[in-house]
XYZ file of C-alpha atoms in Angstrom:
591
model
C 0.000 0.000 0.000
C 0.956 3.760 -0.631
C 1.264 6.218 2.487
C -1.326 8.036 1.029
C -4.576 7.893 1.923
C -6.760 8.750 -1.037
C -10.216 10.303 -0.105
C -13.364 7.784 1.408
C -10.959 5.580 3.135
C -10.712 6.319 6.889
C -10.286 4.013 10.162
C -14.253 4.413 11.050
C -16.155 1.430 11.059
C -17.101 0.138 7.596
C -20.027 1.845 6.561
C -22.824 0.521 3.770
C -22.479 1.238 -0.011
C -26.464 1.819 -0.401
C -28.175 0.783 -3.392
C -31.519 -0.270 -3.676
C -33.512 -3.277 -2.950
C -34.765 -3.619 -6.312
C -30.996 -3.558 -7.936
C -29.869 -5.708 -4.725
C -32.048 -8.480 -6.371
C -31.730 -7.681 -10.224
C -27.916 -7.844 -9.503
C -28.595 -11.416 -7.260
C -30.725 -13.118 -10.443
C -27.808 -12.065 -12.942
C -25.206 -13.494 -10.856
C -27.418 -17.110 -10.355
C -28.037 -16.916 -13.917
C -24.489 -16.474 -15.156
C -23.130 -19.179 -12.456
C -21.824 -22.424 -13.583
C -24.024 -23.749 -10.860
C -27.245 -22.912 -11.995
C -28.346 -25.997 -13.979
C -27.901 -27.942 -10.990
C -29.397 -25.741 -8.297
C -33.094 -25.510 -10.889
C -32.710 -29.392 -11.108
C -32.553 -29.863 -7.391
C -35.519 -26.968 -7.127
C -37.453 -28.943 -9.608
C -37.200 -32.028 -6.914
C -37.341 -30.043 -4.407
C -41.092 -28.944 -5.620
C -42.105 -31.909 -6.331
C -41.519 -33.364 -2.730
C -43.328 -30.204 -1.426
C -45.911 -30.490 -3.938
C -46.229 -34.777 -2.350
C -46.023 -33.446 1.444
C -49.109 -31.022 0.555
C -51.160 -33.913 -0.797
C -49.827 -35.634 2.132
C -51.021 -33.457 4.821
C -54.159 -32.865 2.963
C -54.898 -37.141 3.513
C -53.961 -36.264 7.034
C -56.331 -33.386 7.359
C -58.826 -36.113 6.381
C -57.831 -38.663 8.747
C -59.322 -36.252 12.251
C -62.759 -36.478 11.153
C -63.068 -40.002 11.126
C -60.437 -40.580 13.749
C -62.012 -38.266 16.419
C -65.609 -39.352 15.533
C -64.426 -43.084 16.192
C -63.375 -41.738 19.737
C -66.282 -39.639 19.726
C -69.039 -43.117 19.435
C -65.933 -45.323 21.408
C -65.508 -47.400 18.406
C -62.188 -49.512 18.816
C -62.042 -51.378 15.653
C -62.503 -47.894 14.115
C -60.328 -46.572 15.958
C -57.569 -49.031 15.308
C -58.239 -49.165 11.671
C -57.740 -45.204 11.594
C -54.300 -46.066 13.575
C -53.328 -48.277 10.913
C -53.936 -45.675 8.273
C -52.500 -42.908 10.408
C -48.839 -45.231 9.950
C -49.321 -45.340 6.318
C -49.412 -41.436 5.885
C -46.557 -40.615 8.268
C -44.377 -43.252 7.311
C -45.146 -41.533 3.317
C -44.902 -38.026 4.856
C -41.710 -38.732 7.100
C -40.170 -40.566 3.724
C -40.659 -37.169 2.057
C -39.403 -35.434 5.030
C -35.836 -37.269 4.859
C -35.842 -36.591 1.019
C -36.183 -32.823 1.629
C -33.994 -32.243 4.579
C -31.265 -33.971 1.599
C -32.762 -31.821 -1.336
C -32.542 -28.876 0.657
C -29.084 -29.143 1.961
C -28.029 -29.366 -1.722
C -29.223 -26.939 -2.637
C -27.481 -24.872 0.113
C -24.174 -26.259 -0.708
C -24.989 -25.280 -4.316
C -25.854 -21.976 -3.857
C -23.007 -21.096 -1.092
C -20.302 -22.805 -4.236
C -22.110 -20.558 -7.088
C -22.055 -16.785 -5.145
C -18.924 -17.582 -3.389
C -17.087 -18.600 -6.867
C -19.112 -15.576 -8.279
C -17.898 -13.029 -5.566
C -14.418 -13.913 -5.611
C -14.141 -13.981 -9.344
C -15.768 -10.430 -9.253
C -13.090 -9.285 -6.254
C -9.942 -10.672 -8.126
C -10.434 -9.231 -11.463
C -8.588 -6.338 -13.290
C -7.282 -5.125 -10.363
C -10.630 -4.422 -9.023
C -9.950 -5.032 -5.598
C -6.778 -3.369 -5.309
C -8.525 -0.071 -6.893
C -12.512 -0.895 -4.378
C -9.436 -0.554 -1.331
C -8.024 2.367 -2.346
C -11.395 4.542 -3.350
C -13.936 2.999 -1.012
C -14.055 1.665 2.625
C -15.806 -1.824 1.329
C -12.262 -2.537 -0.006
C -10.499 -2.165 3.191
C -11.553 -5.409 4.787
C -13.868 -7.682 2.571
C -13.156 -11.239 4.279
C -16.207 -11.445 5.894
C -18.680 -10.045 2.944
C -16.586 -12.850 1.047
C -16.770 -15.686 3.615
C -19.335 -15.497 6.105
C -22.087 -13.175 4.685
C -21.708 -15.157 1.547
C -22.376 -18.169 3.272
C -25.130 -16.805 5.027
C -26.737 -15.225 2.143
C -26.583 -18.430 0.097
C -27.766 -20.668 3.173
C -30.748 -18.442 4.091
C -31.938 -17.709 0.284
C -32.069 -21.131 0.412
C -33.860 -21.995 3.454
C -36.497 -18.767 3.285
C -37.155 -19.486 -0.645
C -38.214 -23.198 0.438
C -40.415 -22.199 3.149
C -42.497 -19.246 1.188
C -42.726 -21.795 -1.656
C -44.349 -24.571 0.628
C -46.425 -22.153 2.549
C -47.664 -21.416 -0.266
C -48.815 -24.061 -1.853
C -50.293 -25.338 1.724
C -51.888 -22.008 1.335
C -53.470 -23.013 -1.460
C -54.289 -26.569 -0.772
C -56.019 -26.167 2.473
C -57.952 -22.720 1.939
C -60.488 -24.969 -0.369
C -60.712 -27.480 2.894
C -61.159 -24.688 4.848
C -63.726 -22.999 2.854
C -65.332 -26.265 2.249
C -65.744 -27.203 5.987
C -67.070 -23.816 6.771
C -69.587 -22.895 3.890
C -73.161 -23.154 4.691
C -73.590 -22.183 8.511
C -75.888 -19.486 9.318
C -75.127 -17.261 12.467
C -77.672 -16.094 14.578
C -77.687 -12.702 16.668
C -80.448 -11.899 18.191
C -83.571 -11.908 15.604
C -80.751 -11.263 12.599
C -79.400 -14.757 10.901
C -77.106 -14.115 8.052
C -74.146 -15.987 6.484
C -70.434 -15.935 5.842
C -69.236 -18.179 3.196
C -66.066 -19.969 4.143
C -66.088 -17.752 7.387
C -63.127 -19.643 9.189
C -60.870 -19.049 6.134
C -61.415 -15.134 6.299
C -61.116 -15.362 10.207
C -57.383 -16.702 9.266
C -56.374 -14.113 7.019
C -57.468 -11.448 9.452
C -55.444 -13.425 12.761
C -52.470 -13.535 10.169
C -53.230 -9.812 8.642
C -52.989 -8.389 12.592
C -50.445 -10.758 13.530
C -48.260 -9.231 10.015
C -49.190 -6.104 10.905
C -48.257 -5.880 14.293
C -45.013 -7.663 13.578
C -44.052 -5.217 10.855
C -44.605 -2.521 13.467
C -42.608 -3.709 16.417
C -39.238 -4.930 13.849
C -39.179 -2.254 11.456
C -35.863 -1.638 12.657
C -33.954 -4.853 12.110
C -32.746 -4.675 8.757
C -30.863 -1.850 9.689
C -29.515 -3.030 13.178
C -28.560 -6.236 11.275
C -26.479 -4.729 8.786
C -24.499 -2.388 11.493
C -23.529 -5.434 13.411
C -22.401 -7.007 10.205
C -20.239 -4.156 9.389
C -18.846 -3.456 13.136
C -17.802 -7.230 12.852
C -16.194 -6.998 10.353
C -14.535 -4.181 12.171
C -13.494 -6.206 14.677
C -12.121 -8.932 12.482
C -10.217 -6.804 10.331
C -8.778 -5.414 13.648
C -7.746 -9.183 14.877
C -6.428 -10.056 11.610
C -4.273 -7.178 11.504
C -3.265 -7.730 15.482
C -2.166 -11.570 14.308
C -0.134 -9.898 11.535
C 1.515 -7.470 13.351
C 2.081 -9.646 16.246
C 6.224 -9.304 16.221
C 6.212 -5.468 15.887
C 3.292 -5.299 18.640
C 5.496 -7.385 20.980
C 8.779 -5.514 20.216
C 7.001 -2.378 21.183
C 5.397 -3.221 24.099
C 2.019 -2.051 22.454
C -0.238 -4.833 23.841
C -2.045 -2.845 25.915
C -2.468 -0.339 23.402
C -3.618 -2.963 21.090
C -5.751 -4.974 23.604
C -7.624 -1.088 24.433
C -8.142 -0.729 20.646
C -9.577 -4.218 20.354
C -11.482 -3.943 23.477
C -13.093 -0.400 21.567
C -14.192 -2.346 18.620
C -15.966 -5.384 21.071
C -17.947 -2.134 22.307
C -19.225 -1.079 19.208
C -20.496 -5.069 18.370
C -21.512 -5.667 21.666
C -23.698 -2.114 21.616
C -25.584 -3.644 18.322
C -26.190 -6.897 19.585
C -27.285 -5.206 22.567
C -29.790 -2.924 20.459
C -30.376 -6.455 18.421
C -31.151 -8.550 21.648
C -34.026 -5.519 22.368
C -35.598 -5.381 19.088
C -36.073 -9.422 18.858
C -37.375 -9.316 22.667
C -40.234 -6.543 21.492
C -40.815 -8.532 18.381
C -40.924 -11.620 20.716
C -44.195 -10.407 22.535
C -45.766 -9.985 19.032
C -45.027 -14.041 17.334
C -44.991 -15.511 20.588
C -48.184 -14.040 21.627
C -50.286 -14.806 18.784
C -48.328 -18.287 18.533
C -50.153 -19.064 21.761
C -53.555 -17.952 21.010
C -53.189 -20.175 17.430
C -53.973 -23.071 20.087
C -57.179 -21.468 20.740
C -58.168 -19.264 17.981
C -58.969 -22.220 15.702
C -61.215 -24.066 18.105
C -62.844 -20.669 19.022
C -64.065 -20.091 15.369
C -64.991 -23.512 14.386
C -66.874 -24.041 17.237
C -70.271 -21.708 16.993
C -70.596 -24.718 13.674
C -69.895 -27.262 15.966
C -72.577 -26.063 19.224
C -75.064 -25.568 16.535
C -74.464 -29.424 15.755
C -74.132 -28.731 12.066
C -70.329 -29.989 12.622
C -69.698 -33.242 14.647
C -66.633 -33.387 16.894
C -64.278 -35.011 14.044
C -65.366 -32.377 11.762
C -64.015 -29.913 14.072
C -60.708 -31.157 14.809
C -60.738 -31.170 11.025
C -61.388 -27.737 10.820
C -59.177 -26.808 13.726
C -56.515 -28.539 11.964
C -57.352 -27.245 8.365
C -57.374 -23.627 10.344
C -54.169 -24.112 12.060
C -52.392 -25.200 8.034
C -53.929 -21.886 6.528
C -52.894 -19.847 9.104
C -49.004 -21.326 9.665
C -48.974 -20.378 5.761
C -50.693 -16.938 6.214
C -47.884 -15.835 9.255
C -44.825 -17.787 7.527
C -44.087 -13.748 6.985
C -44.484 -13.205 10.832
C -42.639 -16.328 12.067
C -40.117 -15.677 9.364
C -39.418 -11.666 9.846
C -36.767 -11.243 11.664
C -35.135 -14.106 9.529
C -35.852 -12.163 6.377
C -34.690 -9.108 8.010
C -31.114 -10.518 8.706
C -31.567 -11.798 5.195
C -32.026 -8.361 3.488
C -29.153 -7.134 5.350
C -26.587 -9.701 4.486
C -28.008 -9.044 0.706
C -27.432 -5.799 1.230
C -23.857 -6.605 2.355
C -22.917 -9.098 -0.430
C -24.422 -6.893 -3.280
C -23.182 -3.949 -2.466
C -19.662 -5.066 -2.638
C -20.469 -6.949 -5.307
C -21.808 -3.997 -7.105
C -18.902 -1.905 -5.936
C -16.826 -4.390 -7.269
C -18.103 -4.243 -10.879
C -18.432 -0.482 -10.987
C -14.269 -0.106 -10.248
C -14.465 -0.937 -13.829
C -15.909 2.225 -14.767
C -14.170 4.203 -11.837
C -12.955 7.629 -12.680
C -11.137 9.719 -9.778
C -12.803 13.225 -9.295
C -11.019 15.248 -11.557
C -8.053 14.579 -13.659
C -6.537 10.992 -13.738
C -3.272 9.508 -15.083
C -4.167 7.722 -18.894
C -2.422 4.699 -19.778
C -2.000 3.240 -23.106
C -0.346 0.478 -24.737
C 1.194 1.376 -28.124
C 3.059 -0.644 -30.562
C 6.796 1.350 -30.137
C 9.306 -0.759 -27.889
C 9.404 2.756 -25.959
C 8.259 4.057 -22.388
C 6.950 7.655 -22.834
C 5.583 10.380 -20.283
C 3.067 12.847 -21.857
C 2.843 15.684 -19.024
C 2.523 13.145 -16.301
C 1.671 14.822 -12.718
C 0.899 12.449 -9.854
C -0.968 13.591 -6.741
C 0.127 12.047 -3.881
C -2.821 13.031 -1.758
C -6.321 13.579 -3.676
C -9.241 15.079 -1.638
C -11.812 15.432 -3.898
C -11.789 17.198 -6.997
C -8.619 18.775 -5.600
C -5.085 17.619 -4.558
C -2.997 19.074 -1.746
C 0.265 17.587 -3.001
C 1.828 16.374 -6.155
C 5.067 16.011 -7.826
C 6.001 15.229 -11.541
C 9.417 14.828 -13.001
C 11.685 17.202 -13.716
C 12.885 16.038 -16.919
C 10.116 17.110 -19.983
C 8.249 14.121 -21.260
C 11.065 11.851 -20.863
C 11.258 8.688 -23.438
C 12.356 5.482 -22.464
C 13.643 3.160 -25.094
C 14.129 -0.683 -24.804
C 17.730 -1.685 -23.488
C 17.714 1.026 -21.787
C 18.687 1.400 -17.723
C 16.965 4.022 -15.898
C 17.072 5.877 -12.639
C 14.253 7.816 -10.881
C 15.181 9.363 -8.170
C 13.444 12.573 -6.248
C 13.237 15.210 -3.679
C 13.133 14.426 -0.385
C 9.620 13.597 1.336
C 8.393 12.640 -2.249
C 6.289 9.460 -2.417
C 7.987 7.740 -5.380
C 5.657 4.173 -5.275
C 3.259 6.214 -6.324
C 4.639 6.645 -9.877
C 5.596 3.073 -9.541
C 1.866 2.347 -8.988
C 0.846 4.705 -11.805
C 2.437 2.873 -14.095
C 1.149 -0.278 -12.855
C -1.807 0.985 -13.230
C -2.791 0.752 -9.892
C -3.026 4.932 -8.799
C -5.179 6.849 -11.239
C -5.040 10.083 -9.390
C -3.019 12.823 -11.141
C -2.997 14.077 -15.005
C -1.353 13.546 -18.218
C -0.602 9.778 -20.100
C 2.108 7.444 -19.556
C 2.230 5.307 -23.382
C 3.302 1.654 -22.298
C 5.296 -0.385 -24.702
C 3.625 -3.052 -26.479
C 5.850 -5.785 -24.237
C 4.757 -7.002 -20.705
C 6.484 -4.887 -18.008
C 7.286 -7.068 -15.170
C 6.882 -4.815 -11.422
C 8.997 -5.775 -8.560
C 7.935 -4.407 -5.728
C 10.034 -4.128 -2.230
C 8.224 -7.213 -0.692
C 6.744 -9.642 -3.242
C 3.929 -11.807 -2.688
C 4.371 -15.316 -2.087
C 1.146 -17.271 -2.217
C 0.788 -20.042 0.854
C 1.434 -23.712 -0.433
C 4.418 -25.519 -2.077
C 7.639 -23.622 -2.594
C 7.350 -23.602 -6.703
C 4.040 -21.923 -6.250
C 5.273 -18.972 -4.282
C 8.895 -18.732 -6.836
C 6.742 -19.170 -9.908
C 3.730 -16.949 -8.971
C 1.704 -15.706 -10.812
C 2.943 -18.769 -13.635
C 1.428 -22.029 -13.320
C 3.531 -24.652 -11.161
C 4.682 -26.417 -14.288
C 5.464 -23.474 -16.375
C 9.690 -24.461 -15.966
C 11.173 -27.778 -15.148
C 12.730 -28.661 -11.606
C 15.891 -27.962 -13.650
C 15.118 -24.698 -14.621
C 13.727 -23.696 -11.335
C 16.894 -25.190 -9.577
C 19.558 -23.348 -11.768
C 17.778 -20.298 -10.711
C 17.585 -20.577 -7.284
C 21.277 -21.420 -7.453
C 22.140 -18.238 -9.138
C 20.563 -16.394 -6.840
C 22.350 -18.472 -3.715
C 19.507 -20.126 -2.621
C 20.947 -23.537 -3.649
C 19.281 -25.230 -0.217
C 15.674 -24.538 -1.039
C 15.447 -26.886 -4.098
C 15.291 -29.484 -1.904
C 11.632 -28.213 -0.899
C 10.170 -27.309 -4.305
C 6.695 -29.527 -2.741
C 7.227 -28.335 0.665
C 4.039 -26.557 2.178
C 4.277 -23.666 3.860
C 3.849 -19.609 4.503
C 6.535 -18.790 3.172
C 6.265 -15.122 3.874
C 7.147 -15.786 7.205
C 9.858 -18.600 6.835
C 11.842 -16.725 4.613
C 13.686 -13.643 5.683
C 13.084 -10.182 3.664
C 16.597 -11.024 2.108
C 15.912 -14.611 0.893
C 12.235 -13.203 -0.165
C 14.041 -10.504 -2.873
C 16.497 -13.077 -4.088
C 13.636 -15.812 -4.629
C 11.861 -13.132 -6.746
C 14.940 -12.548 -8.603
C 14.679 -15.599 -9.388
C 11.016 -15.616 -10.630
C 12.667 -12.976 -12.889
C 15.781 -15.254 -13.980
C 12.766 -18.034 -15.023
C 10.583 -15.527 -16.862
C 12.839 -13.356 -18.565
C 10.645 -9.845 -18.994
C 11.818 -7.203 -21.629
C 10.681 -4.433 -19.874
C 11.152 -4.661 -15.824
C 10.572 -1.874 -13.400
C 11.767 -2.249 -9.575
C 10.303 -0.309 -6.280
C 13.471 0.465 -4.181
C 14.165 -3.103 -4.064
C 17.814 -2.788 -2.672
C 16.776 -0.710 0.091
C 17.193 -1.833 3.838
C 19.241 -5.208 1.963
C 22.270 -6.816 3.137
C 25.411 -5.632 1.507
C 26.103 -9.583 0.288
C 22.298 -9.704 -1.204
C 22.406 -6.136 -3.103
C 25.591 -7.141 -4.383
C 24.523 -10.523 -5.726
C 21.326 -8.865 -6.903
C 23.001 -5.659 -8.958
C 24.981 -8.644 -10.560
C 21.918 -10.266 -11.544
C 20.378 -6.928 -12.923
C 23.803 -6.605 -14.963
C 23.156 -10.235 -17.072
C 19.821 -8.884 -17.996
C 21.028 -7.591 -21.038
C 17.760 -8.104 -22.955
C 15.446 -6.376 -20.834
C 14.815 -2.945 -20.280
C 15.546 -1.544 -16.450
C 13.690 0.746 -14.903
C 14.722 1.638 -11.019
C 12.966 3.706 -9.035
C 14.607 5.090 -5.912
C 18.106 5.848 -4.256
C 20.214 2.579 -4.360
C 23.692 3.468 -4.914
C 24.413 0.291 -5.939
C 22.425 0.157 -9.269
C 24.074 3.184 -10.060
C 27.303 2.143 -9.272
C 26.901 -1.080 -11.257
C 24.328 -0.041 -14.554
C 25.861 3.734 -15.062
C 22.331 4.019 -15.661
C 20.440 7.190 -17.025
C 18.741 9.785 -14.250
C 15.259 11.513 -14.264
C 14.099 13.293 -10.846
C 11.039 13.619 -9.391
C 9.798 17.018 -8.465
C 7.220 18.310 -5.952
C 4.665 20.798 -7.576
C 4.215 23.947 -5.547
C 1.126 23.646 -3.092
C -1.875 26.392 -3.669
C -2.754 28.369 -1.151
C -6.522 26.891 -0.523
C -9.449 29.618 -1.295
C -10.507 31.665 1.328
């Protein structure tokens, strides 16, 4: 990372990229329908309907089984009664068959779903640079770990789950309102001298328990979505915050910073304890509302099926019937209210995952406020600089410092070694990073040659696994034969580590800084760039390594060398030719 610190990025706790619900989903369906996944997930939902489709008809021959059932207890009739037994084993054992078949369908389709967005999401973050540039213009970029693992997971496992349930609520819904309706057609009510009639009374006396029930539900956990999200993002906080104490854990130690560190971590547990505090509140309140009517849906159903049944135009099987036809239509009618604080976690982990993912995909048309740095690959072997400024520290539309070099529209020409060196205080990995392509902010063009240019930056990444992976990143494993990779790690003196080409291991950490440069000089000896531009990489080296490396840098007759920063050493050794950097006078800002 640079030192600057480009506008939007700050140390607050990650706040929401808002966009709205209906581009939240729009952005959802063309990610499922683009996956590689979705053939299998709609043949496992076409099973998975089926089954539910089977359990309705199920439950519907169980619906039927009360009224004769209860009327055999009702007249004492035993062999009745144990013929309605018998029957009563045939439809659970067929319903608890299907049962066992969906708990399977629907954990498929889970896994599914969790492989298609997380393959989707992390092909979106590691393309074209797009999550180096979200982390440098937007906070989402800063620390995306859990958006990419565990509200990705989430999001997949509750889509799922929720989607399943609405679909089979609804087609009980469906199923059992003509029961209902059925069971309670025909009664007349009397009041006083007035008779009149309701047709299918008990089925509108559900969707007016459910309608309240909604209502008052909707009322009392309004405010969950948003609490939701907030915790998501302050956990992340905190995470980020651990990860980077684990990282650090050397220089925390050396400084005697733990209880710095521990207060700092101890700030962020505040913040996610405060939300789950305001969380554990919310679903309390929202507790008195589905817990309260889930208790009176033991009574409610009796209570308006049984003016039928004291008129004795419904016998006592009828009304369990109806009781239990009630109770189907109205689980299906408050799936919303059993469901809502479920689906209000869910819209917030949407929100979370599609955001970034829409964050993600708009770095591709991401413009800096104001003037930015062009680049463009031409077809001359040359490196040239049309007016190039870089701002070191954008705020806005603005910049309050930036430096360009000296030198006017300097051309670089292959075979060519190259110094840039600058004023004191200047920030020269910025120009490194502008002509990776990686810091847009500043003006002018910078025309590439038609060659790949190889960066080395001061520390190199080195991927965790077997040895060749980290010396032949980003090249496949078996781009080079063990041959070929050990020749180069002998050049560079680090003869002992062919032995452990397959060895696993982070070898960030194993290796010292030292042996980390020379194993990326050799990546360099293996790949043999034309164009190759270094970051300071002799700085802070010992003597014995920055000599061994400027002697590599000198057999690299074919490639063009481009060093930015103060190493006496590559000056000593390439005679090389220098350009400066230059810091631009600061305006005075406006009054």
């Amino acid at each position: 990372m640079t030192n600057a610190e480009p506008q939007g990025r700050s140390g607050a706790a990650e706040p929401t990229y808002e966009i709205g619900f209906k581009r939240q989903i729009a952005i959802a369906a063309a990610s499922f329908w683009e996956s590689p996944v979705r053939n299998r997930i709609l043949l496992v939902s076409a099973a998975l309907l089926t089954i539910i489709l089977l359990t309705a008809y199920g439950q519907i021959l169980l619906n039927r089984w009360n009224a004769p059932f209860y009327n055999s207890l009702e007249r004492r009739d035993l062999p009745e009664f144990i013929v309605q037994l018998e029957n009563f084993a045939y439809i659970a054992g067929f319903l608890l068959l299907l049962n066992v078949v969906q708990t399977w369908l629907n954990q498929t389709a889970a896994l599914y779903m969790r492989e298609g967005l997380s393959r989707d999401i992390v092909d979106q973050w590691l393309t074209d640079r797009r999550a180096y540039r979200l982390s440098l213009s937007s906070p989402l970029g800063v620390n995306p770990d859990q958006r990419l693992h565990e509200d990705a997971r989430k999001l997949s496992e509750m889509t799922t789950s929720l989607t399943i349930g609405l679909v089979q609520a609804t087609i009980l819904l469906v199923s059992f309102i003509g029961v209902l309706w059925q069971l309670s057609s025909g009664f007349v009510f009397h009041v006083g001298d007035t008779s009149f009639s309701i047709p299918g009374y008990m089925v509108w006396g559900a969707i007016f328990y459910a309608s309240i029930a909604s209502l008052a539900s909707n009322l009392v956990g309004f405010r969950l979505t948003r609490i939701n999200a907030e915790r998501y993002a302050r956990e992340a906080d905190l995470r980020f915050s651990l990860m980077r104490t684990n990282e650090n854990l050397e220089a925390i130690a050396l400084a005697r910073g733990e209880e710095n560190q521990r207060q700092r971590i101890h700030s962020k547990i505040d913040d996610v304890v405060a939300l789950i505090r305001q969380l554990a509140m919310a679903l309390t309140n929202l507790t008195w509302v589905t817990a309260g009517f889930g208790w009176l849906a033991l009574v409610v159903p009796t209570l308006i099926a049984s003016p039928a049944y004291f008129a004795g135009t419904m016998s006592f099987g009828e009304l369990m019937m109806s009781a239990a036809a009630f109770n189907q239509v109205h689980s299906a009618l408050r799936w919303y209210v059993n469901n809502f604080d479920s689906i209000a976690d869910w819209k917030a982990t949407l929100l979370r995952v599609m955001s970034f993912r829409a964050a993600l995909v708009d770095m591709d048309d991401f413009r800096p406020e104001g003037s930015e740095v062009l680049l463009e690959r031409g077809t001359a072997e040359q490196l040239a600089f049309r007016s190039v400024t870089i701002c070191a520290k954008p705020n806005g539309n603005s910049c309050e410092h930036a430096f360009r070099l000296r030198e006017p529209d300097p051309v670089i020409n292959v075979g060519e070694r190259v110094m840039i060196n600058g004023d004191q205080g200047i920030n020269r990995k910025l120009l490194f990073d502008a002509l990776a392509g990686l810091w847009p902010w500043g003006s002018g063009s910078i025309d590439l040659p038609e060659q790949e240019i190889l960066f080395v930056p001061q520390l190199d990444y080195l991927p965790e696994g077997p040895l060749r992976d980290a010396l032949l990143f980003p090249a496949a494993a078996s781009a080079f034969s063990d041959e070929e990779i050990a020749a180069a790690l002998t050049r560079v003196g680090l003869h002992e580590l062919t032995k452990s080409l397959d060895e696993h291991a982070r070898w960030d950490r194993r290796l010292e800084k030292d042996e980390q440069m020379l194993l990326a000089f050799a990546n360099l000896l293996l790949r043999r760039p034309k164009w190759i531009v270094f970051n300071d990489v002799l700085e802070g080296l010992e003597p014995e390594t920055v000599e061994r490396l400027s002697s590599i840098m000198s057999e690299l007759q074919e490639a063009t060398l481009i060093y930015i920063g103060r190493a006496g050493a590559f000056y000593d050794t390439m005679s090389p030719r220098l350009l400066h950097l230059e810091a631009l006078p600061q305006t005075p800002p406006a009054l």
